[in-house]
């Protein structure tokens, strides 16, 4: 049962081909710099011995349509898939599903037009995601295709958590509210945690922390998202690689007045030049940790601020949930940076959260626990796998539609 997962960006296409009978990755790749003089494809195929064989290729790819043709050719030539008739389905990552999409959805003309209406909410992402959908539909019209939304998991958040305290017309007319993102990752690691803890997901209260270049934290009550730190856009919440996260909104007006920067310049400053990068000049956590180790003060401050913000949110979500069964760390930083996990949990014994230093230094691809014996809350480290989750949800959606039609 082959399923192709596509994450289409404005100048890139990321893809993974799964055999969903055993969830193995048959091939994966990234085509970058579409529309530039030279585009670059990095492709990996599972070899007969079980490892991945890597090839890179450069070509001139003017647009996504040609990009998909190139990817189809590489999948065929590498023996991963002869043609699209072998596909059970295609799953597309779509960043913003607004209030229209609460779950993965089989793509139709109506679905495409609804996603298009949501473009103003995610102008950088949704148009690029749609481009991928339209080209894939042209190239494989017979294959069922499913849109999997980053926002969908958070549609269970109640109004008292998703509304902003601004005039209600702004919500009704302009759809200004908290949507939340990284939903596919939060959902995936929550399900993995439930399997690990041998508890039904709908009995669990979790705080999931996705700490990658972007970062967000979610409160999950009885298996459903009830609050999350990203808001109408991914700018709100935790300190991220280059995004500020929470700031006083009046800073935006002050900046405009005092520096003469345009709206677009301030938007770019908060999204691309702030966060860890703004504080210490680097946005890669490995580099920041090395610099802090060597005594660099801005790097040390960046780490302190990063952990402090996470800790505040853990406290807030502890209060939201009342009972927390487990904290779940994921994303490049959450999975790998033991010092950041420890820093984020420091002095949280009040909430029953305490890290064991030795367990925290574990390095593993499997789920592992890092709480001390005194900790009433489990603390888990779980590797996220958004592509596998999109493939899983694609299969579930196609099977559910087939059952509904039967
Ligand atoms: P994305 O959000 O782009 O998918 P990732 O989830 O891969 O990003 O996370 C990238 C971040 O993870 C970077 O800040 C990187 O420095 C950090 N990271 C990856 N490995 C380690 C590590 N071993 N120690 C500390 N940080 C790490």
XYZ file of C-alpha atoms and ligand atoms in Angstrom:
433
model
C 0.000 0.000 0.000
C 2.037 2.938 -1.300
C 1.302 6.458 -0.099
C 3.128 9.561 -1.290
C 3.349 12.500 1.122
C 3.939 15.925 -0.374
C 4.914 19.159 1.341
C 4.904 21.800 -1.349
C 6.570 25.152 -0.612
C 6.805 28.218 -2.818
C 10.152 27.148 -4.304
C 10.518 23.588 -3.010
C 8.796 20.195 -2.928
C 9.528 17.766 -0.089
C 8.230 14.216 -0.522
C 8.245 10.799 1.093
C 6.985 7.524 -0.322
C 5.746 5.026 2.280
C 4.739 1.415 2.141
C 1.919 1.664 4.663
C 1.604 -2.094 5.126
C 4.642 -1.837 7.426
C 5.155 1.956 7.537
C 8.568 1.778 5.865
C 9.980 4.691 3.892
C 10.648 3.537 0.322
C 12.035 6.868 -0.855
C 12.255 10.488 0.184
C 13.600 13.694 -1.210
C 13.696 17.427 -1.509
C 13.628 19.507 -4.663
C 14.794 23.055 -3.947
C 15.250 26.341 -5.768
C 12.393 25.799 -8.194
C 12.227 28.771 -10.553
C 15.903 29.659 -10.110
C 18.645 29.126 -12.681
C 19.633 25.823 -11.095
C 17.327 23.612 -9.022
C 18.699 20.854 -6.822
C 17.160 17.481 -6.065
C 18.330 15.325 -3.174
C 16.743 11.886 -3.308
C 17.085 8.762 -1.184
C 15.817 5.294 -1.982
C 15.659 2.246 0.272
C 18.204 -0.243 -0.998
C 17.739 -4.006 -1.042
C 20.026 -4.203 1.996
C 17.697 -1.895 3.943
C 19.857 1.284 4.028
C 19.101 4.452 2.095
C 20.962 5.258 -1.134
C 21.364 8.942 -1.806
C 21.624 10.769 -5.104
C 21.758 14.464 -5.891
C 20.885 15.986 -9.197
C 20.729 19.501 -10.586
C 18.382 20.627 -13.321
C 16.542 23.715 -14.474
C 13.043 23.423 -13.084
C 10.978 26.462 -13.983
C 7.823 25.507 -12.108
C 6.192 22.928 -9.827
C 4.685 21.042 -12.785
C 8.161 20.147 -14.087
C 9.291 19.506 -10.533
C 6.672 16.793 -10.116
C 7.671 15.248 -13.432
C 11.303 15.109 -12.303
C 10.313 13.534 -8.971
C 8.137 10.970 -10.820
C 11.091 10.086 -13.071
C 13.496 9.723 -10.142
C 11.029 7.534 -8.232
C 10.698 5.337 -11.333
C 14.409 5.196 -12.179
C 15.352 4.358 -8.593
C 12.845 1.485 -8.598
C 10.702 2.889 -5.765
C 7.556 3.196 -7.884
C 6.900 2.540 -11.569
C 4.002 4.971 -11.984
C 1.260 6.706 -10.036
C -1.213 3.833 -10.593
C 0.644 2.045 -7.761
C -0.390 4.730 -5.280
C -3.144 4.058 -2.745
C -3.224 7.783 -2.055
C -1.366 11.065 -1.913
C -1.306 13.098 1.309
C -0.661 16.838 1.115
C 0.475 18.955 4.021
C -1.622 22.119 4.169
C -0.621 24.708 6.741
C -3.904 26.524 7.356
C -7.324 24.898 7.457
C -8.998 27.842 9.235
C -12.271 26.867 10.907
C -13.361 24.986 7.790
C -11.281 21.842 8.305
C -11.325 19.908 11.557
C -9.858 16.725 10.088
C -7.997 15.352 7.055
C -10.174 15.859 4.004
C -10.434 14.162 0.605
C -9.559 16.799 -1.982
C -12.264 17.940 -4.390
C -12.892 21.149 -6.358
C -14.893 22.528 -3.410
C -12.109 21.698 -0.958
C -9.569 23.471 -3.180
C -11.724 26.566 -3.385
C -12.219 26.611 0.414
C -8.447 26.289 0.974
C -7.967 29.150 -1.482
C -10.353 31.329 0.528
C -8.051 30.784 3.523
C -4.995 32.180 1.672
C -5.107 35.562 3.481
C -4.619 33.720 6.808
C -1.440 31.995 5.586
C -0.228 33.975 2.569
C 3.266 32.443 2.626
C 2.169 28.819 2.883
C -1.321 27.992 1.628
C -0.866 29.203 -1.969
C 2.286 27.064 -2.256
C 0.507 24.052 -0.719
C -2.345 24.545 -3.222
C 0.059 24.683 -6.121
C 1.352 21.244 -5.108
C -2.199 19.890 -4.854
C -3.222 21.195 -8.269
C -0.147 19.856 -10.032
C -0.422 16.461 -8.311
C -4.106 16.240 -9.295
C -3.171 16.925 -12.920
C -0.447 14.299 -12.904
C -2.323 11.611 -10.983
C -6.049 12.343 -11.424
C -7.030 8.736 -10.635
C -5.297 8.694 -7.216
C -7.323 9.784 -4.142
C -5.633 12.811 -2.572
C -6.053 14.049 0.970
C -5.290 17.419 2.584
C -3.858 17.150 6.104
C -3.942 20.465 7.965
C -1.444 21.761 10.566
C -4.328 23.517 12.305
C -6.870 20.650 12.375
C -5.800 19.038 15.669
C -6.337 22.374 17.432
C -9.912 22.867 16.258
C -11.051 21.297 19.552
C -9.741 24.356 21.482
C -12.712 26.030 23.221
C -13.710 29.658 22.557
C -12.415 30.937 25.897
C -8.924 29.848 24.770
C -9.088 30.597 21.042
C -10.705 34.052 21.126
C -8.602 37.205 21.558
C -9.981 39.962 23.760
C -10.596 42.345 20.859
C -13.951 43.445 19.343
C -15.984 40.412 18.345
C -16.598 41.790 14.829
C -12.919 41.178 14.137
C -13.443 37.490 14.816
C -16.716 37.298 12.902
C -15.636 39.311 9.880
C -11.870 38.765 9.687
C -11.610 35.361 11.414
C -9.066 36.669 13.923
C -8.634 33.940 16.551
C -6.065 31.408 17.750
C -5.695 28.526 15.274
C -2.428 26.937 16.386
C 0.035 25.027 14.193
C 2.313 21.937 14.304
C -0.956 20.033 14.916
C 0.215 16.969 12.989
C 3.319 16.715 15.178
C 1.525 17.334 18.492
C -1.088 14.724 17.524
C 1.525 12.174 16.443
C 3.675 12.423 19.580
C 0.575 12.372 21.812
C -0.510 9.086 20.167
C 2.990 7.667 20.552
C 2.995 8.689 24.224
C -0.357 6.929 24.728
C 1.031 3.730 23.174
C 4.147 3.973 25.344
C 2.142 4.592 28.526
C -0.324 1.815 27.565
C -3.238 4.171 28.157
C -6.073 5.155 25.820
C -5.322 8.572 24.321
C -8.740 9.884 25.405
C -7.854 9.267 29.059
C -4.631 11.275 28.943
C -3.759 14.839 29.900
C -0.510 15.820 28.201
C 1.642 18.858 27.576
C 3.414 18.358 24.248
C 6.405 20.546 23.358
C 7.455 20.761 19.729
C 10.833 22.532 19.837
C 12.322 22.810 16.346
C 13.172 25.917 14.349
C 9.573 26.848 14.969
C 8.323 25.951 18.433
C 4.966 25.472 20.094
C 3.485 23.878 23.167
C 0.041 22.296 23.459
C -2.235 21.410 26.364
C -4.059 18.156 25.637
C -7.031 17.169 27.807
C -8.466 13.670 27.437
C -6.677 13.362 24.092
C -7.893 16.666 22.586
C -6.020 19.933 22.165
C -7.486 22.548 24.538
C -4.862 25.274 24.140
C -1.685 25.909 22.169
C 0.931 28.637 22.146
C 0.924 29.601 18.453
C -1.956 31.878 17.590
C -3.596 33.249 14.481
C -0.140 32.914 12.964
C 2.963 30.950 14.034
C 4.499 34.143 15.493
C 2.883 33.899 18.940
C 4.074 31.917 21.935
C 7.499 30.440 22.600
C 10.816 32.013 21.586
C 11.837 30.367 18.286
C 14.877 30.301 16.005
C 14.070 33.626 14.353
C 10.557 34.467 15.672
C 10.020 36.582 18.765
C 7.038 34.662 20.139
C 4.986 36.666 22.680
C 5.707 40.374 22.859
C 3.703 43.410 23.909
C 1.737 44.248 20.725
C 2.303 47.954 21.389
C 5.990 47.382 20.505
C 4.865 47.045 16.889
C 3.367 50.552 16.842
C 6.279 52.011 18.790
C 8.749 50.487 16.319
C 6.828 51.984 13.411
C 6.812 55.440 15.005
C 10.383 55.498 16.273
C 12.260 53.707 13.480
C 10.101 54.597 10.486
C 9.973 50.913 9.513
C 7.033 49.880 7.328
C 4.472 47.247 8.427
C 6.195 44.708 6.197
C 9.607 45.505 7.662
C 8.353 45.099 11.218
C 6.646 41.827 10.251
C 9.907 40.544 8.749
C 11.884 41.721 11.790
C 9.664 39.791 14.204
C 9.527 36.666 12.031
C 13.028 36.454 10.612
C 15.450 38.506 12.730
C 14.134 37.969 16.254
C 13.936 34.979 18.623
C 17.257 33.280 19.368
C 18.851 35.005 16.399
C 17.810 38.424 17.637
C 19.097 37.761 21.147
C 22.486 36.233 20.327
C 22.994 36.364 16.566
C 22.536 32.628 15.930
C 19.399 30.546 15.491
C 20.885 27.045 15.477
C 20.603 25.660 19.008
C 23.719 23.477 18.653
C 25.827 26.529 17.884
C 24.209 28.549 20.693
C 24.889 25.780 23.226
C 28.527 25.558 22.150
C 28.928 29.316 22.443
C 27.262 29.377 25.860
C 29.578 26.591 26.998
C 32.534 28.757 25.930
C 31.218 31.627 28.062
C 29.442 33.757 25.458
C 26.995 35.956 27.446
C 24.396 36.652 24.711
C 24.240 32.893 23.989
C 23.742 32.141 27.699
C 20.985 34.746 27.892
C 19.297 33.312 24.772
C 19.185 29.873 26.424
C 17.908 31.293 29.719
C 15.167 33.238 27.953
C 14.257 30.244 25.775
C 13.892 27.895 28.761
C 12.143 30.493 30.914
C 9.433 31.070 28.293
C 8.829 27.310 27.967
C 8.650 26.942 31.739
C 6.047 29.721 32.006
C 3.881 27.929 29.466
C 4.281 24.576 31.224
C 3.076 26.254 34.419
C 0.158 27.881 32.623
C -0.893 24.643 30.924
C -0.524 22.747 34.213
C -3.098 25.189 35.583
C -5.289 24.771 32.468
C -5.288 20.971 32.764
C -5.406 20.518 36.541
C -3.786 17.093 36.165
C -0.837 16.341 33.896
C 0.030 12.718 33.091
C 3.074 13.470 30.943
C 5.199 16.150 29.340
C 6.298 15.145 25.851
C 9.386 16.731 24.276
C 9.860 16.579 20.489
C 11.372 18.488 17.511
C 15.115 18.851 16.823
C 15.744 20.652 20.131
C 13.217 18.732 22.260
C 14.568 15.398 21.011
C 18.279 16.170 21.290
C 19.077 19.016 23.663
C 19.137 17.530 27.191
C 20.207 20.846 28.763
C 17.228 22.658 27.282
C 14.831 19.975 28.580
C 16.409 20.278 32.020
C 16.318 24.098 31.889
C 12.666 24.162 30.880
C 11.713 21.866 33.792
C 13.859 23.533 36.474
C 12.065 24.317 39.724
C 8.819 22.716 38.542
C 8.738 20.215 41.418
C 5.731 22.217 42.625
C 3.841 20.744 39.655
C 5.249 17.253 40.211
C 7.738 17.712 37.353
C 11.357 16.694 38.011
C 14.018 15.582 35.534
C 16.554 12.832 36.326
C 19.923 14.076 35.057
C 21.271 10.671 34.083
C 18.145 9.546 32.253
C 17.995 12.950 30.565
C 21.364 12.289 28.922
C 20.022 9.214 27.112
C 20.449 9.254 23.336
C 17.974 7.000 21.556
C 15.732 6.759 18.522
C 13.088 5.060 20.657
C 10.806 6.810 23.149
C 12.501 7.309 26.514
C 11.513 8.611 29.950
C 13.582 11.207 31.788
C 11.618 11.907 35.002
C 13.090 11.269 38.451
C 11.548 8.793 40.877
C 9.981 11.738 42.749
C 8.266 13.114 39.680
C 4.524 12.397 39.596
C 4.451 13.572 35.978
C 6.151 11.383 33.365
C 8.542 13.238 31.081
C 8.934 11.602 27.676
C 11.179 12.254 24.701
C 9.493 11.202 21.452
C 10.821 11.575 17.906
C 8.230 13.294 15.779
C 7.371 12.029 12.309
C 4.985 14.401 10.598
C 5.294 12.665 7.231
C 4.293 9.290 8.672
C 1.373 10.931 10.464
C 0.214 12.537 7.189
C 0.484 9.140 5.459
C -1.472 7.457 8.284
C -4.203 10.095 8.210
C -4.342 9.864 4.399
C -4.996 6.122 4.565
C -7.598 6.542 7.341
C -9.407 9.280 5.417
C -9.533 7.278 2.151
C -10.753 4.128 3.949
C -13.399 6.110 5.874
C -14.700 7.659 2.626
C -14.824 4.230 0.977
C -16.789 2.823 3.957
C -19.187 5.780 3.863
C -19.863 5.184 0.162
C -20.351 1.388 0.548
P 12.378 22.215 11.761
O 11.449 22.965 12.656
O 12.976 23.071 10.679
O 11.872 20.870 11.309
P 14.076 20.702 13.558
O 12.941 20.058 14.259
O 14.985 19.855 12.751
O 13.638 21.953 12.697
O 14.945 21.455 14.688
C 16.038 22.246 14.361
C 16.692 22.719 15.639
O 17.107 21.555 16.395
C 17.924 23.567 15.415
O 17.939 24.656 16.318
C 19.057 22.597 15.759
O 20.189 23.265 16.239
C 18.415 21.792 16.868
N 19.145 20.541 17.116
C 19.267 19.464 16.298
N 20.090 18.531 16.866
C 20.503 19.042 18.055
C 21.349 18.595 19.105
N 21.968 17.414 19.044
N 21.525 19.397 20.182
C 20.919 20.597 20.253
N 20.099 21.088 19.303
C 19.889 20.330 18.212
